[in-house]
Coordinates of C-alpha atoms in Angstrom, one line a residue:
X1 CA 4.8 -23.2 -20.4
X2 CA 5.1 -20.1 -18.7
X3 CA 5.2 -20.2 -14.7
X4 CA 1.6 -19.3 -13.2
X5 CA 1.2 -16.9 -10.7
X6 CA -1.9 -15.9 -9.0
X7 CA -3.0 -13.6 -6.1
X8 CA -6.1 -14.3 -4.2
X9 CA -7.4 -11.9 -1.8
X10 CA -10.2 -11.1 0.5
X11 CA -11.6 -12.5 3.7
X12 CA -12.6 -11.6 7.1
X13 CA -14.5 -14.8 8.1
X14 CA -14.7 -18.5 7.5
X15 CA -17.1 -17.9 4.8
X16 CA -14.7 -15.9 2.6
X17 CA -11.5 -17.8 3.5
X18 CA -12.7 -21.4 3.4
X19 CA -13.6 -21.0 -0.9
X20 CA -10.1 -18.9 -1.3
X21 CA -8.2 -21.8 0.3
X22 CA -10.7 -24.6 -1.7
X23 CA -9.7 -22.2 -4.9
X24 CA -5.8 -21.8 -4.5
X25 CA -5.7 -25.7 -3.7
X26 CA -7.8 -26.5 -7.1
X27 CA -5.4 -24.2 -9.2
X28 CA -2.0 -26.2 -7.3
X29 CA -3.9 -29.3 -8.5
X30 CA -4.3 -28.8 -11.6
X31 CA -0.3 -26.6 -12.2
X32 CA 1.7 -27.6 -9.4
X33 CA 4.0 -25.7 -10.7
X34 CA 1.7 -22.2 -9.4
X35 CA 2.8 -20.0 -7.4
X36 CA 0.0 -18.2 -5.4
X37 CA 0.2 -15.5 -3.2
X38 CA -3.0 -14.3 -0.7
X39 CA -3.7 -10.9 0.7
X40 CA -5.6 -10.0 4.0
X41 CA -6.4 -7.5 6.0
X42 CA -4.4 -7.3 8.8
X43 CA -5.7 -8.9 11.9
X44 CA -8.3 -10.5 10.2
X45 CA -8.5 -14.1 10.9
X46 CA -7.0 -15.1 7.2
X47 CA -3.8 -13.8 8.5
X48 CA -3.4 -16.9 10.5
X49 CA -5.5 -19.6 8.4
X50 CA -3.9 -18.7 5.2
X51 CA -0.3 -19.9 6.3
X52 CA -1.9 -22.9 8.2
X53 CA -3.3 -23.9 4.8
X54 CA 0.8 -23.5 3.2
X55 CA 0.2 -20.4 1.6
X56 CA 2.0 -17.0 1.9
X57 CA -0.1 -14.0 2.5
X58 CA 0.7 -10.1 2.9
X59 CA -1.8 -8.0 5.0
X60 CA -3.1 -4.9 4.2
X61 CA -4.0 -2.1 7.0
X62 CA -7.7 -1.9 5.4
X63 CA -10.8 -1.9 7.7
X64 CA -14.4 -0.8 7.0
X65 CA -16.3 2.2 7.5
X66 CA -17.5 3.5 10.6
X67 CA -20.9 3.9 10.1
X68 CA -21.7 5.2 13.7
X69 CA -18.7 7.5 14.0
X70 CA -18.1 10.0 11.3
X71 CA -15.4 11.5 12.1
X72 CA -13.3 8.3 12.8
X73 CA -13.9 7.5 8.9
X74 CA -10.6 9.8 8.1
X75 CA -8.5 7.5 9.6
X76 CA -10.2 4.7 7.3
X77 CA -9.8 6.6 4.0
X78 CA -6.0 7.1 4.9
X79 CA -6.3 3.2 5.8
X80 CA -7.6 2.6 2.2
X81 CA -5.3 5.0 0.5
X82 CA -2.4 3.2 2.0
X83 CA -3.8 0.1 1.5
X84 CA -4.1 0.9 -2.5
X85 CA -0.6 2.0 -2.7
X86 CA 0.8 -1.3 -0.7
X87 CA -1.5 -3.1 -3.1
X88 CA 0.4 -1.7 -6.2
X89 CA 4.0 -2.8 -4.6
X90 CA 2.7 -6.3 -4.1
X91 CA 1.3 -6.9 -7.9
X92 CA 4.1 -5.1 -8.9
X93 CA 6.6 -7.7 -7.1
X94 CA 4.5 -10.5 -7.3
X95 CA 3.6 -10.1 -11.4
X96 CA 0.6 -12.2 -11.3
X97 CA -1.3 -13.2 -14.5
X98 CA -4.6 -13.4 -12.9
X99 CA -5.9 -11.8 -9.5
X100 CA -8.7 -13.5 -7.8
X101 CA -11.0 -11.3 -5.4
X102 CA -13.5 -13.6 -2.4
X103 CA -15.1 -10.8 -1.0
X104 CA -14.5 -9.0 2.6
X105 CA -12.3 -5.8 2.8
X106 CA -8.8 -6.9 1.1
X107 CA -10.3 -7.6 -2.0
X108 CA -11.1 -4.3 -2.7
X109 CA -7.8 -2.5 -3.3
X110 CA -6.3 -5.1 -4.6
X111 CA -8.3 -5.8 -7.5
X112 CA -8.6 -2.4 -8.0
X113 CA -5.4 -2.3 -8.4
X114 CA -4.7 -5.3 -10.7
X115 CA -7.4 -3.8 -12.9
X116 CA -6.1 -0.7 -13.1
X117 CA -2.5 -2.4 -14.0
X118 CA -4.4 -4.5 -16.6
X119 CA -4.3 -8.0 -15.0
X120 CA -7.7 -9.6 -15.6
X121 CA -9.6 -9.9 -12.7
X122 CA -12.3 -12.4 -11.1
X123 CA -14.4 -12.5 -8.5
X124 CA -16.2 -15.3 -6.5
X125 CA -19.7 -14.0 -4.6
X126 CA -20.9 -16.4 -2.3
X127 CA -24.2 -15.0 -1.2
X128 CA -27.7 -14.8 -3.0
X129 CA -27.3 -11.1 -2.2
X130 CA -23.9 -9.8 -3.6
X131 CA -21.4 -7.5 -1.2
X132 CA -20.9 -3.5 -1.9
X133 CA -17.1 -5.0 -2.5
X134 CA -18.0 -7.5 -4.8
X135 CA -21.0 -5.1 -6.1
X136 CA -17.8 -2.2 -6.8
X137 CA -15.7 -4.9 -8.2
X138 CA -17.7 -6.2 -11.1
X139 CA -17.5 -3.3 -13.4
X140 CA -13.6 -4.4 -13.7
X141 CA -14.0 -8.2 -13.7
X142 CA -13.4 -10.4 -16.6
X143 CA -15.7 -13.3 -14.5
X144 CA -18.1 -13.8 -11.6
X145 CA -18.6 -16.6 -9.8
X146 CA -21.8 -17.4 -8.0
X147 CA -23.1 -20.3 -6.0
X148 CA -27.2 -18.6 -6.9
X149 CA -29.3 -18.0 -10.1
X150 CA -30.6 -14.9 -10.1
X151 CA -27.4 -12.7 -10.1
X152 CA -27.9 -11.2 -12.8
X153 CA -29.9 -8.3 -10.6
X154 CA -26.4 -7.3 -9.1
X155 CA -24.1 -8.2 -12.1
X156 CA -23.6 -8.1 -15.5
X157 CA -25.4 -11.3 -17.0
X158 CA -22.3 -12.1 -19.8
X159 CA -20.1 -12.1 -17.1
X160 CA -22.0 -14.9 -14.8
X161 CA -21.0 -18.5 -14.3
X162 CA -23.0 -20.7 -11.4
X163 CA -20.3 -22.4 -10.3
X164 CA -21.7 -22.6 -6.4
X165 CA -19.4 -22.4 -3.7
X166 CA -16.4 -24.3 -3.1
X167 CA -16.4 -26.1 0.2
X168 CA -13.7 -27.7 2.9
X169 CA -12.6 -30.9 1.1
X170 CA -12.3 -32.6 4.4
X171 CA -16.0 -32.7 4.8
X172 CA -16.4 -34.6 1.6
X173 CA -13.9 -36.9 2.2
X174 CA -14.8 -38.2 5.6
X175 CA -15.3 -42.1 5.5
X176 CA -16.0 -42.4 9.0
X177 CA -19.7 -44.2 9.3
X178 CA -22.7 -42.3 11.6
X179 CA -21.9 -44.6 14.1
X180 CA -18.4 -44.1 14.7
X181 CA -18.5 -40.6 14.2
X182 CA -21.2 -40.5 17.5
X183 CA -18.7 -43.1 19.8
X184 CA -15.8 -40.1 18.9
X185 CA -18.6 -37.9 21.4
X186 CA -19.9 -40.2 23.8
X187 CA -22.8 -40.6 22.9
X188 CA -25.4 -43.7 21.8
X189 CA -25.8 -44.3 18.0
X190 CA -29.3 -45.7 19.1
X191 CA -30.5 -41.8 19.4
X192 CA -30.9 -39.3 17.4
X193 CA -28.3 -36.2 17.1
X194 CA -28.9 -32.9 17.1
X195 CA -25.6 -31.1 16.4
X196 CA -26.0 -26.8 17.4
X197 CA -23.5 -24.4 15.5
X198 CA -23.5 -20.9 15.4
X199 CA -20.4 -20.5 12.6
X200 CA -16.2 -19.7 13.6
X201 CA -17.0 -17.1 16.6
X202 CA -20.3 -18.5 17.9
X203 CA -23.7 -17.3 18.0
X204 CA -25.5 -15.7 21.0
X205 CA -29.1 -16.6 20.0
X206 CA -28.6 -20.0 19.7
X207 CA -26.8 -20.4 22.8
X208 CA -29.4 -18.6 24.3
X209 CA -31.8 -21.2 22.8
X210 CA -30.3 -23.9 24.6
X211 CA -29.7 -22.1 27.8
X212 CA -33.4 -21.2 28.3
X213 CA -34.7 -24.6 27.6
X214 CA -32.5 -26.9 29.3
X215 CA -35.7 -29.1 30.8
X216 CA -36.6 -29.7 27.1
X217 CA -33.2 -31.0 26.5
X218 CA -33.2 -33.3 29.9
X219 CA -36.5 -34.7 28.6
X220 CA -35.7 -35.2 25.0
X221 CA -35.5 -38.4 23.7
X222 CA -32.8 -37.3 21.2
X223 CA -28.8 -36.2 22.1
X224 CA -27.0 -33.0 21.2
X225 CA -24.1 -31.9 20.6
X226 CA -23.3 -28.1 21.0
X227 CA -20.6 -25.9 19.3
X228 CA -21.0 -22.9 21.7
X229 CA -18.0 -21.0 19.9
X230 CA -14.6 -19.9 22.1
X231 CA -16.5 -16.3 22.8
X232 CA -19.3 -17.7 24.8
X233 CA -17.7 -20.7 26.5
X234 CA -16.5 -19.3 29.6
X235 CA -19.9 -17.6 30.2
X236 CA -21.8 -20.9 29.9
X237 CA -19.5 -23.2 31.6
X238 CA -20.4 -21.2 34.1
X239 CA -24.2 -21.1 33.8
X240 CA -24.0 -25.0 33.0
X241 CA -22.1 -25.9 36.9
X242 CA -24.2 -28.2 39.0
X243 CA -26.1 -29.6 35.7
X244 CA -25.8 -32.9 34.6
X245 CA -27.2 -33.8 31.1
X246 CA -26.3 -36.6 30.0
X247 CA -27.5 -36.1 26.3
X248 CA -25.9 -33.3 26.0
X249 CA -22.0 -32.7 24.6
X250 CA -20.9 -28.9 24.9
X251 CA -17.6 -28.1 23.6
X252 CA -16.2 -24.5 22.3
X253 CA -15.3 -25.6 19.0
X254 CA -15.4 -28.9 17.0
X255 CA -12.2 -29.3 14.6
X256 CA -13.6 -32.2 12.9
X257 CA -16.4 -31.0 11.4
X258 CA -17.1 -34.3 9.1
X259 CA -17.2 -35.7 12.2
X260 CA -19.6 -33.8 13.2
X261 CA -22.3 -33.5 10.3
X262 CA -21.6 -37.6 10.2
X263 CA -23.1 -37.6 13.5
X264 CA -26.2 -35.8 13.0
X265 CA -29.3 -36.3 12.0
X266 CA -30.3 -32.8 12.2
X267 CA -28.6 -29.3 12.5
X268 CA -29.0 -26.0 13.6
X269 CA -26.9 -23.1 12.2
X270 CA -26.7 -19.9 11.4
X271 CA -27.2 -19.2 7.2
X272 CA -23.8 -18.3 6.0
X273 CA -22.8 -19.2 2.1
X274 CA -20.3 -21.6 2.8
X275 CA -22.6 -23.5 5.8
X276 CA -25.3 -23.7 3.4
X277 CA -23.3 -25.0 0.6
X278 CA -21.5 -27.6 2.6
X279 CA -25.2 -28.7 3.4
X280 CA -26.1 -29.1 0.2
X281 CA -23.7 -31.1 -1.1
X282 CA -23.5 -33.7 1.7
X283 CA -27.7 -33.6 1.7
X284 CA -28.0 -32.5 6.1
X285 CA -31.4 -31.4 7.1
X286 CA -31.1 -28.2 8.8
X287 CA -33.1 -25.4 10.6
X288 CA -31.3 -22.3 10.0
X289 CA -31.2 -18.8 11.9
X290 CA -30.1 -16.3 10.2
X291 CA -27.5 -13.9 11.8
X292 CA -29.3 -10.3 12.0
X293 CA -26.0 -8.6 12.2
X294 CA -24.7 -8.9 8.7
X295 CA -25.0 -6.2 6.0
X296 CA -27.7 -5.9 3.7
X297 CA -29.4 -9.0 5.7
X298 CA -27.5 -11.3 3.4
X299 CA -28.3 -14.3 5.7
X300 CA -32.1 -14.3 5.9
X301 CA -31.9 -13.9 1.8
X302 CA -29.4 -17.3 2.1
X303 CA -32.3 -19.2 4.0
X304 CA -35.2 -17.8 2.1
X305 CA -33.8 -19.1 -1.0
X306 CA -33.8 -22.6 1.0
X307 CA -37.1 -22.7 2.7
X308 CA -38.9 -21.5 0.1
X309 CA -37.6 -24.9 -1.9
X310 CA -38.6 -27.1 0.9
X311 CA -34.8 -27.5 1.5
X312 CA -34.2 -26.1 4.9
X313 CA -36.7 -24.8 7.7
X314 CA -36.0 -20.9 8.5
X315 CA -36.5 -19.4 11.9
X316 CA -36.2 -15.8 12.9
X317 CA -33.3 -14.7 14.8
X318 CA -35.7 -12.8 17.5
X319 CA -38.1 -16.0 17.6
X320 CA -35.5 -18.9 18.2
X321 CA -34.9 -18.4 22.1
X322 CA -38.5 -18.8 22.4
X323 CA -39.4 -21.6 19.7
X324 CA -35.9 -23.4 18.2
X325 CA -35.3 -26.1 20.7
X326 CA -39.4 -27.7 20.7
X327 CA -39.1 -27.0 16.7
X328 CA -35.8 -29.1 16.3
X329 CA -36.9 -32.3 19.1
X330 CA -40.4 -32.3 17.0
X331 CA -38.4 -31.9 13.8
X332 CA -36.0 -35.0 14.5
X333 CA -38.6 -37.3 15.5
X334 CA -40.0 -36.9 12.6
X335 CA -38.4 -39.5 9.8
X336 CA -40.6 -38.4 6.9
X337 CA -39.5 -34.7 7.4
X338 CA -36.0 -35.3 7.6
X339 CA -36.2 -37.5 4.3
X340 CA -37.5 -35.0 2.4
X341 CA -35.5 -31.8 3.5
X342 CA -32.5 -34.3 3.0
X343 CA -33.4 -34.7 -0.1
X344 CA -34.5 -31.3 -1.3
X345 CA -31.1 -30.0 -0.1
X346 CA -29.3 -32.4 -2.4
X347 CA -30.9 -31.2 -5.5
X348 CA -29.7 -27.4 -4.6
X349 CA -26.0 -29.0 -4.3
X350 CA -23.3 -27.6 -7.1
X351 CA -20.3 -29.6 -7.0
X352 CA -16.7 -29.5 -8.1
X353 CA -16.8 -25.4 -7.8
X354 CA -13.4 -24.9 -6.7
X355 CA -12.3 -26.7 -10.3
X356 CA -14.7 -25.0 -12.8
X357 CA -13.3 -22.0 -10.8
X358 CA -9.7 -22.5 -10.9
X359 CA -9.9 -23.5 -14.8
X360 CA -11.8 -20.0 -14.9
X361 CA -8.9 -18.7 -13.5
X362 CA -6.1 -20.8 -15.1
X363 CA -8.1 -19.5 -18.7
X364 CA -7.7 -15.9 -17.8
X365 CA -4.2 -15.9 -16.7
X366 CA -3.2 -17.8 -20.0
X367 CA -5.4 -15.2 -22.3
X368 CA -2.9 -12.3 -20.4

């Protein structure tokens, strides 16, 4: 059997790099004998999770387009015509069978180029609403891989498999109970959890939430437990001095997520593809806020095609300082409701994507 070899590219944020990772470690599972090979963008966050995940990864200068500043958009073009022809060297030293493309700014000149060089491509799209990459890409892919029905409105309909999205394994895996999971953050297992997270960087909104309505959270009857993200912490370490809440755990970033979900009996987060896939599969109840600074509003479409299944409970980005905090301690308290979003969720859940992607991909290099 000839050796496998396989470049993955894309990312940007969790959401893109998270499903690469889940990917490349499906395809070593099932040839160990693989040898995979990532490409970023250059100071993009994959350029450090990548190796921390045992893979090699080559960064290309690529950014995107200025959309406020015209004129700066002559540096990007020379950005992406570099990036093409850096591209070319790395297939063309690397010799992969099959490229695989996640989304965010890498994937684009890359698969180009594999395309071009007539290594079959394909592409994984983890929003209901499909990126301009991803959107570029699909004229050239042999596959698409989507976590939604309906894609057939961005992409050629032959080309589709629902495979969902593939998720951090460690969150499936966790066998630590509710209760233990709660000690690891001080707090009672008697109460009920609320756990706040506002993705990798943090979200300003629903920190704001909290900050406005810290009486609520003194007078709750449930606990929380806050992920204000390293961006904000600073700023609301120091708007927290002189407070004591004793229900209330604030920490920049939580490493053991498992941990984390375990714990609560509720969450609030923002409505990214990977966030909403990791709740479906482990069945969370979950009030989400769509970020409002994403393109093409990709978010709010994510929730939507949640709420309007009963699965999740979807509050505007401009009305959650105001209304999030009473919504979620009413929400909580109320056993029914969490029962049946729990169980709604479950039903949306697509498991084992990262294998029926990898034999996807393992396929495709084998047919070249």
């Amino acid at each position: 059997m000839e050796e496998l070899r396989v470049i993955i590219s894309g990312g940007g944020t969790g959401g893109h790099i998270f499903p690469a990772v889940s990917i490349a470690n499906a395809v070593k599972a099932l040839r160990p004998d693989a040898k995979i090979l990532f490409v970023g963008a250059l100071g993009r966050m994959e350029m450090q999770r990548v190796p921390a995940a045992g893979y090699e990864i080559k960064g290309l200068p690529i950014c995107g387009f200025d959309r406020k500043n015209l004129l700066k958009n002559f540096k990007v073009l020379y950005k992406i015509w570099k990036s093409q022809r850096m591209a070319k060297s790395i297939i063309k030293d690397f010799k992969p069978q099959v490229a695989v493309g996640v989304g965010g700014y890498a994937s684009g000149p890359t698969l180009n180029k594999a395309a071009a060089m007539g290594i079959p491509c394909l592409i994984q799209e983890q929003n209901s609403y499909a990126g301009v990459t991803n959107k570029l890409l699909a004229k050239k892919a042999e596959k698409i891989c989507v976590a939604y029905e309906g894609m057939e409105r961005f992409f050629p309909a032959d080309k589709i498999i629902l495979t969902g999205n593939p998720v951090r394994q460690a969150l499936l895996d966790t066998k630590i109970s509710r209760e233990e999971a709660i000690k690891t953050f001080g707090l009672a297992p008697s109460k009920k959890t609320i756990l706040l997270v506002g993705g990798s960087l943090g979200a300003r909104t629903i920190n704001e939430s909290v900050l406005q309505h810290l009486d609520l959270i003194k007078a709750a009857d449930a606990q929380f437990i806050w992920q204000t993200g390293k961006y904000y912490s600073a700023e609301i370490a120091e708007r927290l001095k002189g407070e004591n809440i004793p229900n209330l755990v604030v920490t920049d970033f939580i490493t053991d997520m498992g941990a984390a979900y375990k714990a609560a009996d509720l969450v609030i987060s923002r409505a990214g593809a990977s966030s909403i896939s990791e709740f479906c599969l482990i069945g969370k109840p979950v009030i989400l806020v769509p970020s409002p600074n994403v393109a093409e509003d990709h978010q709010t479409k994510n929730a939507l095609a949640l709420a309007n299944r009963n699965a999740a409970i979807y509050v505007k980005d401009a009305e959650a300082p105001a209304t999030l905090l009473e919504l979620a301690i009413k929400t909580v308290a109320d056993e029914q409701k969490l029962q049946s979003l729990s169980e709604n969720v479950l039903k949306l859940a697509l498991p084992d994507s990262a294998d029926i992607i990898a034999k996807e991909v393992i396929k495709l290099a084998e047919k070249k």
